Tab-separated table of C-alpha atoms and ligand atoms in Angstrom:
chain	number	residue	atom	x	y	z
M	413	UNK	CA	46.036	132.137	153.593
M	414	UNK	CA	42.200	132.331	153.155
M	415	UNK	CA	40.730	130.608	150.467
M	416	UNK	CA	37.962	131.765	148.085
M	417	UNK	CA	36.663	130.364	144.319
M	418	UNK	CA	34.937	132.345	141.680
M	419	UNK	CA	31.333	131.822	141.320
M	420	UNK	CA	29.601	133.629	138.443
M	421	UNK	CA	26.661	135.737	139.519
M	422	UNK	CA	25.057	136.452	136.086
M	423	UNK	CA	25.368	133.927	132.795
M	424	UNK	CA	28.770	133.883	131.048
M	425	UNK	CA	30.822	131.979	128.306
M	426	UNK	CA	34.241	132.348	130.178
M	427	UNK	CA	35.021	128.645	130.851
M	428	UNK	CA	37.394	128.915	133.644
M	429	UNK	CA	34.637	130.505	136.184
M	430	UNK	CA	34.370	127.528	138.063
M	431	UNK	CA	30.895	128.041	139.202
M	432	UNK	CA	28.160	129.029	137.200
M	433	UNK	CA	24.265	128.665	137.218
M	434	UNK	CA	22.105	128.877	140.286
M	435	UNK	CA	23.870	131.696	142.343
M	436	UNK	CA	22.171	130.938	145.724
M	437	UNK	CA	22.694	127.205	145.470
M	438	UNK	CA	26.406	127.578	144.618
M	439	UNK	CA	27.026	129.667	147.267
M	440	UNK	CA	25.541	127.560	149.641
M	441	UNK	CA	27.593	124.549	147.986
M	442	UNK	CA	31.196	126.592	148.305
M	443	UNK	CA	30.548	127.432	152.128
M	444	UNK	CA	29.570	123.560	152.518
M	445	UNK	CA	32.980	122.577	151.017
M	446	UNK	CA	34.720	125.009	153.568
M	447	UNK	CA	35.829	127.824	151.407
M	448	UNK	CA	36.318	131.260	153.370
M	449	UNK	CA	35.027	133.202	150.597
M	450	UNK	CA	33.672	133.279	147.329
M	451	UNK	CA	35.026	135.564	144.114
M	452	UNK	CA	31.977	136.820	142.365
M	453	UNK	CA	32.321	137.363	138.575
M	454	UNK	CA	29.883	139.913	137.846
M	455	UNK	CA	29.086	141.448	134.386
M	456	UNK	CA	26.699	144.134	135.800
M	457	UNK	CA	26.219	145.366	139.126
M	458	UNK	CA	22.933	147.208	138.407
M	459	UNK	CA	21.239	144.017	137.196
M	460	UNK	CA	21.980	142.417	140.574
M	461	UNK	CA	20.012	142.759	143.834
M	462	UNK	CA	22.672	143.945	146.013
M	463	UNK	CA	20.840	143.903	149.180
M	464	UNK	CA	19.477	140.388	148.344
M	465	UNK	CA	22.993	139.319	147.702
M	466	UNK	CA	24.573	140.915	150.930
M	467	UNK	CA	21.779	139.303	153.107
M	468	UNK	CA	22.438	135.854	151.647
M	469	UNK	CA	26.252	136.137	152.211
M	470	UNK	CA	25.646	137.364	155.959
M	471	UNK	CA	23.455	134.140	156.279
M	472	UNK	CA	26.103	131.938	155.050
M	473	UNK	CA	28.931	133.679	156.784
M	474	UNK	CA	30.562	134.157	153.345
M	475	UNK	CA	32.948	136.744	152.663
M	476	UNK	CA	33.551	138.722	149.008
M	477	UNK	CA	37.075	138.421	148.160
M	478	UNK	CA	36.868	140.227	144.884
M	479	UNK	CA	34.489	141.418	142.151
M	480	UNK	CA	35.493	140.124	138.612
M	481	UNK	CA	34.678	142.581	135.733
M	482	UNK	CA	35.864	140.392	132.759
M	483	UNK	CA	32.194	139.492	131.760
M	484	UNK	CA	31.757	143.090	130.747
M	485	UNK	CA	34.264	142.821	128.064
M	486	UNK	CA	33.621	139.139	127.305
M	487	UNK	CA	29.834	139.736	126.899
M	488	UNK	CA	29.338	143.364	125.911
M	489	UNK	CA	32.673	144.316	124.368
M	490	UNK	CA	33.428	146.974	127.153
M	491	UNK	CA	37.084	148.186	127.018
M	492	UNK	CA	39.333	150.635	128.621
M	493	UNK	CA	41.340	150.655	125.524
M	494	UNK	CA	38.597	150.762	122.892
M	495	UNK	CA	39.299	153.318	119.908
M	496	UNK	CA	35.571	154.455	120.516
M	497	UNK	CA	35.694	156.797	123.272
M	498	UNK	CA	31.862	155.992	124.110
M	499	UNK	CA	32.996	152.409	124.754
M	500	UNK	CA	35.905	153.675	126.837
M	501	UNK	CA	33.824	155.972	128.965
M	502	UNK	CA	31.268	152.857	129.472
M	503	UNK	CA	33.812	150.696	130.778
M	504	UNK	CA	35.038	153.270	133.416
M	505	UNK	CA	31.383	153.885	134.310
M	506	UNK	CA	30.990	150.208	134.683
M	507	UNK	CA	34.151	149.673	136.988
M	508	UNK	CA	32.621	152.309	139.099
M	509	UNK	CA	29.456	150.441	139.383
M	510	UNK	CA	31.758	147.701	140.506
M	511	UNK	CA	33.296	150.006	143.217
M	512	UNK	CA	29.865	150.716	144.433
M	513	UNK	CA	28.924	147.221	144.713
M	514	UNK	CA	32.218	146.505	146.558
M	515	UNK	CA	31.101	148.919	149.275
M	516	UNK	CA	27.844	147.227	149.604
M	517	UNK	CA	29.239	143.558	149.991
M	518	UNK	CA	32.094	144.520	152.730
M	519	UNK	CA	32.067	142.879	155.621
M	520	UNK	CA	34.028	143.428	158.799
M	521	UNK	CA	35.465	146.767	157.238
M	522	UNK	CA	36.990	145.063	154.252
M	523	UNK	CA	35.574	145.635	150.951
M	524	UNK	CA	35.957	143.274	147.946
M	525	UNK	CA	38.973	143.872	145.599
M	526	UNK	CA	37.706	145.061	142.121
M	527	UNK	CA	39.748	143.294	139.379
M	528	UNK	CA	40.752	144.782	136.270
M	529	UNK	CA	41.241	141.842	133.901
M	530	UNK	CA	40.208	141.974	130.464
M	531	UNK	CA	38.043	144.857	130.575
M	532	UNK	CA	41.320	146.507	129.737
M	533	UNK	CA	40.760	145.434	126.166
M	534	UNK	CA	43.320	143.890	123.671
M	535	UNK	CA	44.980	145.903	120.625
M	536	UNK	CA	42.769	145.603	117.548
M	537	UNK	CA	44.542	145.675	114.267
M	538	UNK	CA	46.398	148.573	113.365
M	539	UNK	CA	45.704	150.286	116.614
M	540	UNK	CA	48.250	152.297	118.103
M	541	UNK	CA	49.994	150.447	121.254
M	542	UNK	CA	51.377	153.889	122.910
M	543	UNK	CA	47.972	155.662	122.504
M	544	UNK	CA	46.278	152.474	124.045
M	545	UNK	CA	48.606	152.513	126.990
M	546	UNK	CA	47.861	156.064	127.384
M	547	UNK	CA	44.101	155.554	127.562
M	548	UNK	CA	44.555	152.646	129.943
M	549	UNK	CA	46.451	154.991	132.528
M	550	UNK	CA	43.761	157.486	131.991
M	551	UNK	CA	40.913	155.041	132.670
M	552	UNK	CA	42.558	153.687	135.561
M	553	UNK	CA	43.087	157.046	137.092
M	554	UNK	CA	39.378	157.789	136.769
M	555	UNK	CA	38.552	154.596	138.456
M	556	UNK	CA	41.312	154.907	141.099
M	557	UNK	CA	39.559	158.396	141.932
M	558	UNK	CA	36.289	156.579	142.672
M	559	UNK	CA	37.988	153.773	144.569
M	560	UNK	CA	39.662	156.002	146.656
M	561	UNK	CA	36.645	157.924	147.798
M	562	UNK	CA	35.114	154.659	148.555
M	563	UNK	CA	37.720	152.826	150.241
M	564	UNK	CA	37.765	150.269	147.521
M	565	UNK	CA	41.084	148.737	145.803
M	566	UNK	CA	41.632	147.941	142.164
M	567	UNK	CA	43.664	145.028	141.073
M	568	UNK	CA	45.058	144.854	137.694
M	569	UNK	CA	45.669	141.440	136.395
M	570	UNK	CA	48.862	140.651	134.192
M	571	UNK	CA	47.218	138.322	131.611
M	572	UNK	CA	48.957	135.678	129.406
M	573	UNK	CA	49.788	136.963	125.599
M	574	UNK	CA	47.438	134.444	124.222
M	575	UNK	CA	44.486	136.731	125.570
M	576	UNK	CA	45.625	140.021	125.347
M	577	UNK	CA	48.730	142.153	124.110
M	578	UNK	CA	48.506	144.661	126.955
M	579	UNK	CA	50.105	143.653	130.261
M	580	UNK	CA	51.433	140.316	130.297
M	581	UNK	CA	54.013	140.197	132.986
M	582	UNK	CA	54.573	141.467	136.676
M	583	UNK	CA	56.932	143.788	135.720
M	584	UNK	CA	54.393	145.640	133.071
M	585	UNK	CA	51.945	145.474	135.754
M	586	UNK	CA	54.355	147.345	138.092
M	587	UNK	CA	55.208	149.871	135.661
M	588	UNK	CA	51.265	150.547	134.734
M	589	UNK	CA	50.887	151.254	138.611
M	590	UNK	CA	53.591	153.521	138.541
M	591	UNK	CA	52.344	155.496	135.861
M	592	UNK	CA	48.585	155.534	137.155
M	593	UNK	CA	50.389	156.686	140.536
M	594	UNK	CA	47.320	155.806	142.727
M	595	UNK	CA	47.584	154.050	146.077
M	596	UNK	CA	44.376	152.319	145.580
M	597	UNK	CA	46.019	150.234	142.575
M	598	UNK	CA	47.665	147.100	142.891
M	599	UNK	CA	47.989	143.600	140.972
M	600	UNK	CA	46.014	140.500	140.906
M	601	UNK	CA	48.705	137.574	140.438
M	602	UNK	CA	47.358	134.432	138.606
M	603	UNK	CA	49.557	131.381	138.788
M	604	UNK	CA	48.217	130.175	135.333
M	605	UNK	CA	49.368	133.581	133.672
M	606	UNK	CA	52.722	133.479	135.685
M	607	UNK	CA	53.568	130.238	134.559
M	608	UNK	CA	53.330	131.217	131.146
M	609	UNK	CA	54.823	134.597	131.209
M	610	UNK	CA	57.322	134.962	134.290
M	611	UNK	CA	60.646	133.837	133.954
M	612	UNK	CA	60.819	132.694	137.496
M	613	UNK	CA	57.376	132.753	139.398
M	614	UNK	CA	58.703	133.256	142.915
M	615	UNK	CA	60.903	135.955	142.054
M	616	UNK	CA	57.993	137.752	140.606
M	617	UNK	CA	56.202	137.461	143.484
M	618	UNK	CA	58.913	138.890	145.629
M	619	UNK	CA	59.110	141.786	143.045
M	620	UNK	CA	55.493	142.431	143.570
M	621	UNK	CA	55.840	142.886	147.378
M	622	UNK	CA	53.592	145.452	148.926
M	623	UNK	CA	51.435	145.482	145.469
M	624	UNK	CA	49.673	141.995	145.639
M	625	UNK	CA	46.001	142.835	145.962
M	626	UNK	CA	44.492	139.461	145.084
M	627	UNK	CA	45.604	136.054	143.914
M	628	UNK	CA	44.159	133.711	141.477
M	629	UNK	CA	45.135	130.032	141.590
M	630	UNK	CA	44.889	127.753	138.846
M	631	UNK	CA	47.553	125.098	137.820
M	632	UNK	CA	49.737	125.000	134.757
M	633	UNK	CA	46.907	123.511	132.475
M	634	UNK	CA	44.088	125.402	134.008
M	635	UNK	CA	42.785	122.659	136.163
M	636	UNK	CA	42.696	122.920	139.697
M	637	UNK	CA	45.760	123.143	141.955
M	638	UNK	CA	47.671	120.004	142.291
M	639	UNK	CA	46.711	118.615	138.641
M	640	UNK	CA	49.443	120.286	136.956
M	641	UNK	CA	53.050	120.907	137.628
M	642	UNK	CA	53.106	124.169	139.803
M	643	UNK	CA	54.759	124.261	143.037
M	644	UNK	CA	52.141	125.759	145.105
M	645	UNK	CA	53.666	125.065	148.352
M	646	UNK	CA	56.535	127.357	147.215
M	647	UNK	CA	54.245	129.670	145.792
M	648	UNK	CA	51.664	130.267	148.909
M	649	UNK	CA	55.076	130.288	150.978
M	650	UNK	CA	56.684	133.123	148.867
M	651	UNK	CA	53.346	134.936	149.154
M	652	UNK	CA	53.399	134.541	152.606
M	653	UNK	CA	57.219	135.714	153.270
M	654	UNK	CA	56.186	138.853	151.230
M	655	UNK	CA	53.403	139.686	153.981
M	656	UNK	CA	50.420	138.867	151.625
M	657	UNK	CA	47.357	138.547	153.720
M	658	UNK	CA	44.499	138.538	151.239
M	659	UNK	CA	42.694	135.299	149.539
M	660	UNK	CA	44.003	132.896	147.177
M	661	UNK	CA	40.904	132.456	144.872
M	662	UNK	CA	40.389	129.290	142.881
M	663	UNK	CA	39.930	130.290	138.967
M	664	UNK	CA	40.169	126.970	137.367
M	665	UNK	CA	38.482	124.862	134.648
M	666	UNK	CA	35.252	122.952	136.224
M	667	UNK	CA	36.831	119.815	135.428
M	668	UNK	CA	35.704	116.726	135.637
M	669	UNK	CA	33.008	119.156	137.360
M	670	UNK	CA	33.104	122.157	139.297
M	671	UNK	CA	32.432	120.289	142.728
M	672	UNK	CA	34.947	117.859	142.249
M	673	UNK	CA	37.691	120.270	141.146
M	674	UNK	CA	36.933	122.428	144.045
M	675	UNK	CA	37.313	119.433	146.044
M	676	UNK	CA	40.565	118.605	144.714
M	677	UNK	CA	42.023	122.457	144.820
M	678	UNK	CA	41.027	122.694	148.815
M	679	UNK	CA	42.657	119.343	149.591
M	680	UNK	CA	46.013	120.466	147.369
M	681	UNK	CA	46.124	124.015	149.231
M	682	UNK	CA	45.616	123.382	152.248
M	683	UNK	CA	47.943	120.201	152.356
M	684	UNK	CA	50.589	123.032	151.035
M	685	UNK	CA	49.524	125.517	153.536
M	686	UNK	CA	50.426	122.846	156.359
M	687	UNK	CA	53.686	122.349	154.754
M	688	UNK	CA	54.662	126.081	154.968
M	689	UNK	CA	53.000	126.359	158.425
C	449	LIG	C1	40.640	136.147	134.493
C	449	LIG	O1	40.755	136.386	136.060
C	449	LIG	C2	41.593	135.804	133.899
C	449	LIG	O2	42.273	134.904	134.402
C	449	LIG	C3	41.759	136.023	132.271
C	449	LIG	O3	42.286	134.867	131.687
C	449	LIG	C4	40.610	135.946	131.531
C	449	LIG	O4	39.565	137.238	132.260
C	450	LIG	MN1	42.687	135.026	136.606
């Protein structure tokens, strides 16, 4: 399995975006460490120079595994389930901009997966859950229609209950995919969230077979893999066994610092891969 790591392309407050700050320097550093790719966290694609970014990635021979979109929620409050129709429309338009950016950054025919994490929103007090669920399906249908035309895939990330109350588990994610009914929609499995929500992480990976579009790796305490109690040898083995051939992307706290956390993650994941073959 190829390894990538989250680098924020624009300033953000999300603390598990492992690398933040000077984008050019971070890309070079990640390459030097030995990652095969980078996952870019992008608040607003229109505020980026996509041509310059594509050129820089080409120079470094670095693939983009995925585009994170959560900053559009965290920094601007965009949400696919906002009670405000204008906010929902802008969230869809923003995801469509991420789909366009994905087509600009794709290399060797593979476009980065566009992630729907916290951009799905969370329920405000008194908000009707059934209506929000329906709005989420409608928003994703619109995004998938744009993605289908562009040859881009979208991955919904089940996120633990302390961060959102919409789609916490793999089972809920699979149900949502069925409701949307689009081949472009799959799941992002994040081991940190799975450790909180899934009764059996390996069984949930097997249930998601064929629909896993992207993977985030962080340990049980959201430190780098190897610093907590998740069995990454078993997790990587299960992903391999279901035929997952995408990236495992590091999204963990930059502790004791981003470089050291990234080194520890690489060391641990490579050792686990050796064991699984
Ligand atoms: C994002 O990938 C994530 O895991 C969430 O906890 C926050 O967006
Ligand atoms: Mn994640």
